[in-house]
Coordinates of C-alpha atoms in Angstrom, one line a residue:
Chain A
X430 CA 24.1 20.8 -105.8
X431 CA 24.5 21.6 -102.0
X432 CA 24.9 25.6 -100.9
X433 CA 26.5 27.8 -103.7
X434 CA 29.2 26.1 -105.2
X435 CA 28.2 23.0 -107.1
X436 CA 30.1 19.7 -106.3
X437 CA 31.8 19.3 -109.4
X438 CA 33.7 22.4 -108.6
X439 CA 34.5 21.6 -105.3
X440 CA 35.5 18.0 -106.6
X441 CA 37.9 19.6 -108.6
X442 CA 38.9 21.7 -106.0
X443 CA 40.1 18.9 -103.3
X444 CA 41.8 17.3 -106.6
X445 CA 43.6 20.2 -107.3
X446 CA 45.3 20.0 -104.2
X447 CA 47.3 17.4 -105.0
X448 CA 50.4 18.3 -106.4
X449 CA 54.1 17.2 -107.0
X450 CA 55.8 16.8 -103.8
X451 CA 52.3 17.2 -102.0
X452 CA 51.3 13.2 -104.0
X453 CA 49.8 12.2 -100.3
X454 CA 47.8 14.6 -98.4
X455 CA 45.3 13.8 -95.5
X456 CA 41.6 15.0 -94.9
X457 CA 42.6 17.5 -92.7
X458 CA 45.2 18.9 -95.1
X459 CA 43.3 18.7 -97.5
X460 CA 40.4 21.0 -96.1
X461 CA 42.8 23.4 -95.2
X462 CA 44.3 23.5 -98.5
X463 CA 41.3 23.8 -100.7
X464 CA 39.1 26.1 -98.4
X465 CA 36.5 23.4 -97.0
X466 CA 35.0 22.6 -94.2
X467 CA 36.7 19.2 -93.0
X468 CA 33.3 17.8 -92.7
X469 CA 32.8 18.6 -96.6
X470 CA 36.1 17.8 -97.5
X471 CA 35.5 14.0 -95.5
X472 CA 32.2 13.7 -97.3
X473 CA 33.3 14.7 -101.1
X474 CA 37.0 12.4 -100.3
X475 CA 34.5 9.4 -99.6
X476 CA 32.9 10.3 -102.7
X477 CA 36.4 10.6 -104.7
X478 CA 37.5 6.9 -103.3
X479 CA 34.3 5.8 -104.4
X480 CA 34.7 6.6 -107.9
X481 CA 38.6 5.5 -108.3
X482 CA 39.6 8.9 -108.2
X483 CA 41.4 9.3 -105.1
X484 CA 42.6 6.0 -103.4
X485 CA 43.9 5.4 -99.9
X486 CA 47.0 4.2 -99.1
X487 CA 47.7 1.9 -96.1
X488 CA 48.1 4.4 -93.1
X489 CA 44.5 6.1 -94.5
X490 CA 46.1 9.0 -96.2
X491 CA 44.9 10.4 -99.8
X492 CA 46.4 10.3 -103.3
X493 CA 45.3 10.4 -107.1
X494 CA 43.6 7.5 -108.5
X495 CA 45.2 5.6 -111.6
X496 CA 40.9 5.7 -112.1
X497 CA 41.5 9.6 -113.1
X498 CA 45.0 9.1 -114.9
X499 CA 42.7 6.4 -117.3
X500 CA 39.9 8.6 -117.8
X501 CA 41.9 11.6 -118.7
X502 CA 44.4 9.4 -120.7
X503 CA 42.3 7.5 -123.4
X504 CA 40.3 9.7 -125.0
X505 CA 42.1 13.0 -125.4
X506 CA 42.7 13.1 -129.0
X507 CA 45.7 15.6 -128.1
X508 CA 47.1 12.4 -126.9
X509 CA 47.7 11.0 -130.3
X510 CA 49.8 13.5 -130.9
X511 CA 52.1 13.0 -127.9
X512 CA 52.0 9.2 -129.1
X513 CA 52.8 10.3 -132.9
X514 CA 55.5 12.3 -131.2
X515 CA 57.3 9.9 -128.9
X516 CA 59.5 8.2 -131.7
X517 CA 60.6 11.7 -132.8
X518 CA 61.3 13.3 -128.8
X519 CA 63.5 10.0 -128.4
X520 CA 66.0 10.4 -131.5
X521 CA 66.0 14.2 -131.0
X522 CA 66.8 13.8 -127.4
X523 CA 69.7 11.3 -128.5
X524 CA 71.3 14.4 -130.4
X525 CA 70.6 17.3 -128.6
X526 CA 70.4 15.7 -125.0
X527 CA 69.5 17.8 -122.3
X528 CA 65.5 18.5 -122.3
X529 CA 63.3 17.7 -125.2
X530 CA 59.6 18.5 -125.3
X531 CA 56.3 19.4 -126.7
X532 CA 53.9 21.3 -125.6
X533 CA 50.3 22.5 -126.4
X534 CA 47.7 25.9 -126.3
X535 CA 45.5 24.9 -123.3
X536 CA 43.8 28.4 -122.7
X537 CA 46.1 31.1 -122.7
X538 CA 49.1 28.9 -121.2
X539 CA 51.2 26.4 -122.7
X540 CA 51.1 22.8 -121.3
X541 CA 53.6 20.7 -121.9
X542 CA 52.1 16.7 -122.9
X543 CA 55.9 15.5 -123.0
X544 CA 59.3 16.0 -122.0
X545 CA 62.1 14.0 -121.7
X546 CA 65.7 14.9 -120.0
X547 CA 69.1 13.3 -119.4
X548 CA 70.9 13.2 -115.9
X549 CA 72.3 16.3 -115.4
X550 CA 70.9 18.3 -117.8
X551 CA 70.2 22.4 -117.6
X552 CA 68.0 23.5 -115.2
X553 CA 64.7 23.3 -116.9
X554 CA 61.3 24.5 -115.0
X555 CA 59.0 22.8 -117.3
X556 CA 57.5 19.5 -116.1
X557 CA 55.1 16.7 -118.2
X558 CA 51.6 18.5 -117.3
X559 CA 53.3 21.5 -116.2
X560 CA 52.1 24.6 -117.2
X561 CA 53.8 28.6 -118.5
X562 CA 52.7 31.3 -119.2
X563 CA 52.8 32.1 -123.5
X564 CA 54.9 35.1 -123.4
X565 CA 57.5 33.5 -121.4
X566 CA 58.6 30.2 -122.7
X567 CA 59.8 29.4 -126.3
X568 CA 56.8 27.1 -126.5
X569 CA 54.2 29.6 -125.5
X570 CA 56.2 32.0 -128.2
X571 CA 55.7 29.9 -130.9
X572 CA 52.1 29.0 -129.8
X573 CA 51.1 32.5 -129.8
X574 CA 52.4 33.6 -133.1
X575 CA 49.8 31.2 -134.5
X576 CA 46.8 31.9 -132.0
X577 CA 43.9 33.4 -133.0
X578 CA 44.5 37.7 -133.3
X579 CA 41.7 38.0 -130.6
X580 CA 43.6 35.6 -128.1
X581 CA 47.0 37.4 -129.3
X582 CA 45.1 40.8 -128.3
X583 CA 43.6 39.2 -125.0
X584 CA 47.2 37.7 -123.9
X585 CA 49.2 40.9 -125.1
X586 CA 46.8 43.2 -122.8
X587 CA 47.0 41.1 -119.8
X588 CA 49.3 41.8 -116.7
X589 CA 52.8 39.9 -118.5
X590 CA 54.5 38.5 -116.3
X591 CA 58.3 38.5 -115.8
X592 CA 60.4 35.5 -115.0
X593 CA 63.8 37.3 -115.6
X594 CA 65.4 39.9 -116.5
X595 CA 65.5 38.9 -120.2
X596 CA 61.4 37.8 -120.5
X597 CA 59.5 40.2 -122.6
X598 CA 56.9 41.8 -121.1
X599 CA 56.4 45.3 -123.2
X600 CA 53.5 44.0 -125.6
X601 CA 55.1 46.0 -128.4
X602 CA 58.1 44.1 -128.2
X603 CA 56.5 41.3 -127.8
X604 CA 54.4 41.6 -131.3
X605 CA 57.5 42.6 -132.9
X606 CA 58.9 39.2 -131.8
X607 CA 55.9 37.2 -132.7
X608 CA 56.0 38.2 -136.3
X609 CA 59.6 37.2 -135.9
X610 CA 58.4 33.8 -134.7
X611 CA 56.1 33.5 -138.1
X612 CA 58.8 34.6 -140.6
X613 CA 61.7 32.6 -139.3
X614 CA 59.6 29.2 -138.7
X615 CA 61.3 28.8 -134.9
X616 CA 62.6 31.1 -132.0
X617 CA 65.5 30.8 -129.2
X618 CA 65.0 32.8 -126.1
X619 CA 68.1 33.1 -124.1
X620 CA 67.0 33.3 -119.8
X621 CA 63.6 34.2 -120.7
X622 CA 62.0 31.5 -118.3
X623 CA 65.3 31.2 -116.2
X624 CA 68.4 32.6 -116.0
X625 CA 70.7 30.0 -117.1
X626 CA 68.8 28.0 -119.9
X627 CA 67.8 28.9 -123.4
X628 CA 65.1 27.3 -124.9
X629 CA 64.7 26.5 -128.8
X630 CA 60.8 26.0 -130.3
X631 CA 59.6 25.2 -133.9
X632 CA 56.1 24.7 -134.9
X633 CA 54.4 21.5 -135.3
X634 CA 51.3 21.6 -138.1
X635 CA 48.0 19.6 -138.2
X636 CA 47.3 18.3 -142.1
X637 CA 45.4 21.3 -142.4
X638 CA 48.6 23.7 -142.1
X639 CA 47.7 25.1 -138.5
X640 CA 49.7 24.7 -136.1
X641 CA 49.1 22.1 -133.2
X642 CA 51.7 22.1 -130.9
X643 CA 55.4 23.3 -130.5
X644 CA 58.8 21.5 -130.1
X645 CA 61.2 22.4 -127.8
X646 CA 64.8 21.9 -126.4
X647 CA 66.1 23.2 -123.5
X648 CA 69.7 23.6 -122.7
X649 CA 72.6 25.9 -121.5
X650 CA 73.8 29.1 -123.3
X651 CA 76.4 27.1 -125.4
X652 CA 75.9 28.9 -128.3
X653 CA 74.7 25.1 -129.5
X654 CA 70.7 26.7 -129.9
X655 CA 70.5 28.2 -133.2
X656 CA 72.3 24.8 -135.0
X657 CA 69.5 23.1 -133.5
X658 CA 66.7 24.2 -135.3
X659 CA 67.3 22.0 -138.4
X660 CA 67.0 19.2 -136.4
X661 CA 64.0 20.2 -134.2
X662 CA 62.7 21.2 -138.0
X663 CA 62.7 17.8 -139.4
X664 CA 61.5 15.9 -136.1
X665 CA 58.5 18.4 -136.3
X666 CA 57.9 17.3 -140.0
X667 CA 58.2 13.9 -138.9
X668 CA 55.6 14.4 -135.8
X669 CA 53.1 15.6 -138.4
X670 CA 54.0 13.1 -140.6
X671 CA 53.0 10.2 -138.1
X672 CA 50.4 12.1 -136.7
X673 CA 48.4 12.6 -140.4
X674 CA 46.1 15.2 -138.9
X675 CA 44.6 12.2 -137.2
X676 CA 42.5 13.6 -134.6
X677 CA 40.6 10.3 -132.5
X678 CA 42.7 7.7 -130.1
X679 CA 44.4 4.9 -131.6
X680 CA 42.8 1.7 -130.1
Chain B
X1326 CA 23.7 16.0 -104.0
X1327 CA 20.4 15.5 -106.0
X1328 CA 18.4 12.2 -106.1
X1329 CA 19.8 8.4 -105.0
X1330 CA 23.2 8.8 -107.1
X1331 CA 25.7 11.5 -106.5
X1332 CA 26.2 14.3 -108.3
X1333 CA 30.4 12.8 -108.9
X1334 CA 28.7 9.3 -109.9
X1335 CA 27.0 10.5 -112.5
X1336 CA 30.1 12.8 -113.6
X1337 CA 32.1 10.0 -113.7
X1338 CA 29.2 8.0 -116.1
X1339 CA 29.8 10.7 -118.6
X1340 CA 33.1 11.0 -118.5
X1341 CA 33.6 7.1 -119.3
X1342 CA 31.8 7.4 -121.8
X1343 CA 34.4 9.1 -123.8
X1344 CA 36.4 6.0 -125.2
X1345 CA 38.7 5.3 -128.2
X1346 CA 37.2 5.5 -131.0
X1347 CA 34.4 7.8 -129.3
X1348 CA 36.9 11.1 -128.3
X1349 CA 33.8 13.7 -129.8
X1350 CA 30.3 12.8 -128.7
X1351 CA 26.9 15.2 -128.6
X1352 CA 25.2 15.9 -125.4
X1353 CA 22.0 13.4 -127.1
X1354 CA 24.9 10.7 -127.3
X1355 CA 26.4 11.4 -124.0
X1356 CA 23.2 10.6 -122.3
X1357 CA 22.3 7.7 -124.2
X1358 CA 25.8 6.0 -123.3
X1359 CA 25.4 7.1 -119.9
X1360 CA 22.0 6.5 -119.1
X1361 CA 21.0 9.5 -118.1
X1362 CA 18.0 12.1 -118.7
X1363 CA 19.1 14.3 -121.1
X1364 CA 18.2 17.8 -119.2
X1365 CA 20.4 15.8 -116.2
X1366 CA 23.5 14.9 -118.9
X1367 CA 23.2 18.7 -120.3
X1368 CA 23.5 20.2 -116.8
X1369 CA 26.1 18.1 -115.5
X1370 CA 28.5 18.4 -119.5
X1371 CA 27.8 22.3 -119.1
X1372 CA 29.5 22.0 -115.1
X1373 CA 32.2 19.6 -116.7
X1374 CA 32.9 22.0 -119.2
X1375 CA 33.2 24.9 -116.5
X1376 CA 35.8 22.8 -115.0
X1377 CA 37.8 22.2 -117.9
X1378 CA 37.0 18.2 -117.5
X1379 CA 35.4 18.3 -120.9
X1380 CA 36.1 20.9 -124.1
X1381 CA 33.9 22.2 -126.6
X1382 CA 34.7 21.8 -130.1
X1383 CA 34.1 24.3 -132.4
X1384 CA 30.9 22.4 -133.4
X1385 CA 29.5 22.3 -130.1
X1386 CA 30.5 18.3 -129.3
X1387 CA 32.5 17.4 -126.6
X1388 CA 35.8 15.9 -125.7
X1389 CA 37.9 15.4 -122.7
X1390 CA 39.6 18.5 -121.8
X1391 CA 43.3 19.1 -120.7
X1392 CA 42.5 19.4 -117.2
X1393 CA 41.2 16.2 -116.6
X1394 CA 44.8 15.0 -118.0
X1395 CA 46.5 17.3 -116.2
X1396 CA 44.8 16.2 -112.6
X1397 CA 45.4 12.4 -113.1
X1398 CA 49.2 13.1 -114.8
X1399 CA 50.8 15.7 -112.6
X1400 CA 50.5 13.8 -109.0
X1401 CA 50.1 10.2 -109.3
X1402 CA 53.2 8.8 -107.7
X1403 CA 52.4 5.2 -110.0
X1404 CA 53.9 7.8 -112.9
X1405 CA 57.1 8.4 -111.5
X1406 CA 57.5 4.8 -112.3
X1407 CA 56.5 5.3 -115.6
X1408 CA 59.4 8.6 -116.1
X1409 CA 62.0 6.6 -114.6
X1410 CA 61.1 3.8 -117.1
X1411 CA 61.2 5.8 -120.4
X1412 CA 64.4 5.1 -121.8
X1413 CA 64.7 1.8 -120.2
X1414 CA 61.9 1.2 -122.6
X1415 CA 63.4 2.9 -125.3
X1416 CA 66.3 1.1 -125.3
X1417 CA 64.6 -2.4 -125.1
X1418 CA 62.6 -1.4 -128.3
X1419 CA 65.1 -0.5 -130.1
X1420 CA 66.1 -4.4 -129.5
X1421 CA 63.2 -6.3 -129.5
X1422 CA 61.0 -4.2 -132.1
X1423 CA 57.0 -4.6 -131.8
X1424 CA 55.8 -4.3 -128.5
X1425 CA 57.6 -3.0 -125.1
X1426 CA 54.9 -2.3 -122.1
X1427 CA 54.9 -1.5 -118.6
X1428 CA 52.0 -2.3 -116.4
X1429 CA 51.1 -2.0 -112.8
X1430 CA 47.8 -3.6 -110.9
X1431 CA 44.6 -1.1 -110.1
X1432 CA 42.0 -3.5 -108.9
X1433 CA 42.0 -6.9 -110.1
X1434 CA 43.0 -5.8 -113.5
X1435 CA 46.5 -4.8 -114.8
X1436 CA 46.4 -1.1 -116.6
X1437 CA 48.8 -0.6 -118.8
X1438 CA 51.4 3.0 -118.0
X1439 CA 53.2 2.6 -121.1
X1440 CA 53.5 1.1 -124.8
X1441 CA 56.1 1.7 -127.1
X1442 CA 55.0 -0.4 -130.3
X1443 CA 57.1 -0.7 -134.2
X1444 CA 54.9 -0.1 -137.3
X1445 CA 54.2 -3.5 -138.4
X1446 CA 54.3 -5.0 -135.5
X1447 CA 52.2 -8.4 -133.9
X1448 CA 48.8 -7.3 -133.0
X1449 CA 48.7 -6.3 -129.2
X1450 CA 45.3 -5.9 -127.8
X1451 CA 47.0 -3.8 -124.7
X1452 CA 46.6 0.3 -124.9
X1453 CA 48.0 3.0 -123.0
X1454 CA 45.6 3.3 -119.9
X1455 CA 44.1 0.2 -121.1
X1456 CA 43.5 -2.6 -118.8
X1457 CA 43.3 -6.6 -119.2
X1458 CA 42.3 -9.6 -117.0
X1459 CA 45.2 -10.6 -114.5
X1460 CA 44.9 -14.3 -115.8
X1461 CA 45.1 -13.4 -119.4
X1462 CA 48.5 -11.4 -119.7
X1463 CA 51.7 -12.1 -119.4
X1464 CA 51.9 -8.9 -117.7
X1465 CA 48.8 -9.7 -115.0
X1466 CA 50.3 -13.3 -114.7
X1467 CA 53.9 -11.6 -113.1
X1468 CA 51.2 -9.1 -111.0
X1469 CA 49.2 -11.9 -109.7
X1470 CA 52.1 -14.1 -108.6
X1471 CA 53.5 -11.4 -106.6
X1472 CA 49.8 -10.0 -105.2
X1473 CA 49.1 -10.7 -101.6
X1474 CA 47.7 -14.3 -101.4
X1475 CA 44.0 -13.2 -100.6
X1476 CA 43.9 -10.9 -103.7
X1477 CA 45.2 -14.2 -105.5
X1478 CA 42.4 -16.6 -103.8
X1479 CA 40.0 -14.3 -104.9
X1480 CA 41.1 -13.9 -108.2
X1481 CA 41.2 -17.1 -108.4
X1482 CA 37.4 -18.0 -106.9
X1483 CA 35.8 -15.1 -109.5
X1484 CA 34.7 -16.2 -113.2
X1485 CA 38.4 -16.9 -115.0
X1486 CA 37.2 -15.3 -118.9
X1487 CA 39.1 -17.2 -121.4
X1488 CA 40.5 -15.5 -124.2
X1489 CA 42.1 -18.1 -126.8
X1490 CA 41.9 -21.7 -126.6
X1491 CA 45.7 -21.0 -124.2
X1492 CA 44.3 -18.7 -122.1
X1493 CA 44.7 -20.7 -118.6
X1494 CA 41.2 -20.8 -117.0
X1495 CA 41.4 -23.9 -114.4
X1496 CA 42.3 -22.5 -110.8
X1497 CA 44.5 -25.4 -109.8
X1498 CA 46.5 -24.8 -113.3
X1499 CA 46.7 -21.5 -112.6
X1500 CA 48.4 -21.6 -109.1
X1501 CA 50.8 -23.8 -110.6
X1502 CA 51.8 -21.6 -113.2
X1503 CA 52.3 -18.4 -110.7
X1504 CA 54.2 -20.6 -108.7
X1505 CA 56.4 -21.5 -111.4
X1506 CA 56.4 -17.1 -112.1
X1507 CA 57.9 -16.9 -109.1
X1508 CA 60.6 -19.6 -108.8
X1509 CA 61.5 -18.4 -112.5
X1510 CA 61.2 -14.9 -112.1
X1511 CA 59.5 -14.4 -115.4
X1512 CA 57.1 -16.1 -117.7
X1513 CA 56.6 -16.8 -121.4
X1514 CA 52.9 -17.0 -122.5
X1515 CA 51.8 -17.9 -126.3
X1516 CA 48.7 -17.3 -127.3
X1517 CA 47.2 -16.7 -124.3
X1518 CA 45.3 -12.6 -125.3
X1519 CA 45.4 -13.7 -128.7
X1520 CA 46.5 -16.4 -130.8
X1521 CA 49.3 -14.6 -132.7
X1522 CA 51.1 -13.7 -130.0
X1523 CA 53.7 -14.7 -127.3
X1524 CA 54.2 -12.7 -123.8
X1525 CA 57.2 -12.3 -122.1
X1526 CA 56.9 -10.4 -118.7
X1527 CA 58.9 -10.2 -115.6
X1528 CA 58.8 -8.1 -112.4
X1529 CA 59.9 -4.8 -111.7
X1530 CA 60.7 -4.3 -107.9
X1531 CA 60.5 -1.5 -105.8
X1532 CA 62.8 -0.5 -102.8
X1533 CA 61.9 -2.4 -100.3
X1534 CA 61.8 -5.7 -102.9
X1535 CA 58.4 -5.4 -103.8
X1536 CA 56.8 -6.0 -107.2
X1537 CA 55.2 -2.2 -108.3
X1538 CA 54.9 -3.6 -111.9
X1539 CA 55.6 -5.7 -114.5
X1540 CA 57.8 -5.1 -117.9
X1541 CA 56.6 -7.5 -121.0
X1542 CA 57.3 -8.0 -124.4
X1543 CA 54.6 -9.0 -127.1
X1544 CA 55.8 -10.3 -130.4
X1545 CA 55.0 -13.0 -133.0
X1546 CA 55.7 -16.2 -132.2
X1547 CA 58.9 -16.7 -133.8
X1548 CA 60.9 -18.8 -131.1
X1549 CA 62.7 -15.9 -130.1
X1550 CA 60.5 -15.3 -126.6
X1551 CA 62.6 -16.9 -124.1
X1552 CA 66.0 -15.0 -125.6
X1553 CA 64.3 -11.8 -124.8
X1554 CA 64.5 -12.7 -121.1
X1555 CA 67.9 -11.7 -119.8
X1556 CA 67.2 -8.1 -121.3
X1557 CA 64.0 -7.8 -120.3
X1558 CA 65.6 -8.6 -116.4
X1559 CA 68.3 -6.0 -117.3
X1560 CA 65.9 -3.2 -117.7
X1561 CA 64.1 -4.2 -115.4
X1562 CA 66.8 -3.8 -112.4
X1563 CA 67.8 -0.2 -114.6
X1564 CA 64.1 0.8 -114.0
X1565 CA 64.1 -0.3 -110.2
X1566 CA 67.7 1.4 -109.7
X1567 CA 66.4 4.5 -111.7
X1568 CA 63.1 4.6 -109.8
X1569 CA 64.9 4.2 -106.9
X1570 CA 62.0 3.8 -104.6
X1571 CA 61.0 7.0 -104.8
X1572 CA 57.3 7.4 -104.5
X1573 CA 56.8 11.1 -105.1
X1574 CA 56.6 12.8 -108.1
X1575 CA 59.4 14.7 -109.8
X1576 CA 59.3 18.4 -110.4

């Protein structure tokens, strides 16, 4: 560890940078962008090459590795799922069309480990690795019915953030609609994440009856949502079914 | 940095240690695999951890945590590729049952995007995020042909492993074969990763006409191989026009 910050942070830091639509960055960009000095920034980017997890590309500039795609890809067992789930997404998506996907609890925010989407389709501001906030997407909803009470408590008294007119933010509303969630088995949220899409989400359960991840579709206020949930229903039976509460990587 | 090795070096060790098969590990585990003190593996999993690289279990073990996914998923412009081939693999599964795979070179080794396999199917020693020998697959064979000729000369000059009895070892064979991938524009391989299966790849191009990866078949060998070529070519030009050279990620 050199000064305050250990390395590994500041690893993670430069890494974090990279984003969609900023996929190539160079040193000096990327020192501004993550609060380095450039001489740090040049030293830790060597580092980062070194180890596969940045590369360069021809005219010296920076991106991602496929070294840190592998290493986060082949041993996450939440991975499994998204594999067990695949099949399903693909003949849901041939119905429903649109945006299909499924997304986990990763600390109090859903991220989403699949999604797939026809030409045309609803605007839809969820991306594969993309993150929202619980409250706000039908995901998130259905994830937080099932949390833990202490993480329902913890998200429920943080700031709640509001997306559109239609997102709930009053935490008293908000519990009334997450006991909603648990009775009914599935929730639609009309504009709640934007204005002109309603999303659909249904629970998928581990084989010990908890619940692992959630389903969604996203599409335009057709009035098409609520027929929906039968389908999104038995492709989230099917997910479990294929997944058998298996939790290590397939080989 | 502390010591001869840096701190992201040793990081990295641990990290790779995590494996199919070996998704939960203990710290005493993790610095046996990695070969490292266990007071150094404990300080550097407990930094991990604070990053989000690694996730505790409820019984203290370790896994790879969403972040690191999430860093290697959301910017890597190599999985635009692998979005805009989706339902081109989709659809060529649905034709050809057991194995449909897309694979791009990182090294000297051919790492595998993509795998959409049938219950039942051939065994297929290719995993998501797994990687093989160039001179082994019919996958690494298309990659090879179409690598700039030094990377092919020394490919060629390194230790050839052989796999089956078919696996094509001999330097001088091999740059016949690649020179017969390229006239052909795809090639048919039986036996060669294992002896119950056949390989069909052939290239997928990018905008400017070069080869960014290569789209294979693996199935029993039933005869049927060399009819799986025209719609192998087919999706591959759909996954070139749908790519569309783009080399930036979606949102």
């Amino acid at each position: 560890m050199v000064g305050g910050e250990p390395v590994l942070a500041r690893a993670v830091r430069i890494l974090s940078v990279f984003e969609p639509g900023r996929a190539e960055l160079g040193v000096a960009e990327i020192a501004r962008a993550s609060g380095l000095h450039v001489a740090t920034a040049s030293r830790l980017v060597g580092q980062l090459v070194e180890q596969g997890l940045l590369t360069r590309t021809g005219s010296g500039r920076l991106r991602i590795g496929m070294r840190l795609w592998e290493l986060g890809q082949r041993a996450s067992p939440t991975l499994t799922l998204r594999a067990a789930a695949l099949p399903f997404l693909g003949d849901l998506h041939a119905v429903v069309g649109h945006h299909v996907q499924l997304g986990v609890l990763d600390g109090d925010e859903v991220i989403f480990l699949e999604r797939l989407s026809a030409p045309g389709a609803v605007v839809n501001l969820t991306r594969i690795a993309g993150r929202l906030p619980l409250h706000v997407s039908s995901s998130g909803l259905v994830l937080l019915a099932h949390a833990p009470p202490e993480q329902q408590e913890r998200v429920l008294a943080a700031p709640l953030e509001r997306r559109t007119p239609a997102t709930v933010t009053d935490p008293d509303r908000l519990r009334v609609l997450l006991a909603r969630v648990r009775r009914d088995g599935h929730v639609v949220t009309e504009g709640h994440v934007h204005p002109d899409a309603t999303g659909v989400a249904v629970p998928v359960r581990g084989r010990d009856g908890d619940v692992v991840a959630a389903l969604s579709t996203v599409q335009p206020h057709d009035g098409r949502a609520r027929t929906l949930v039968p389908a999104l229903r038995a492709a989230a039976h099917g997910i479990a079914r294929a997944h058998g509460g298996k939790d290590t990587a397939p080989d």
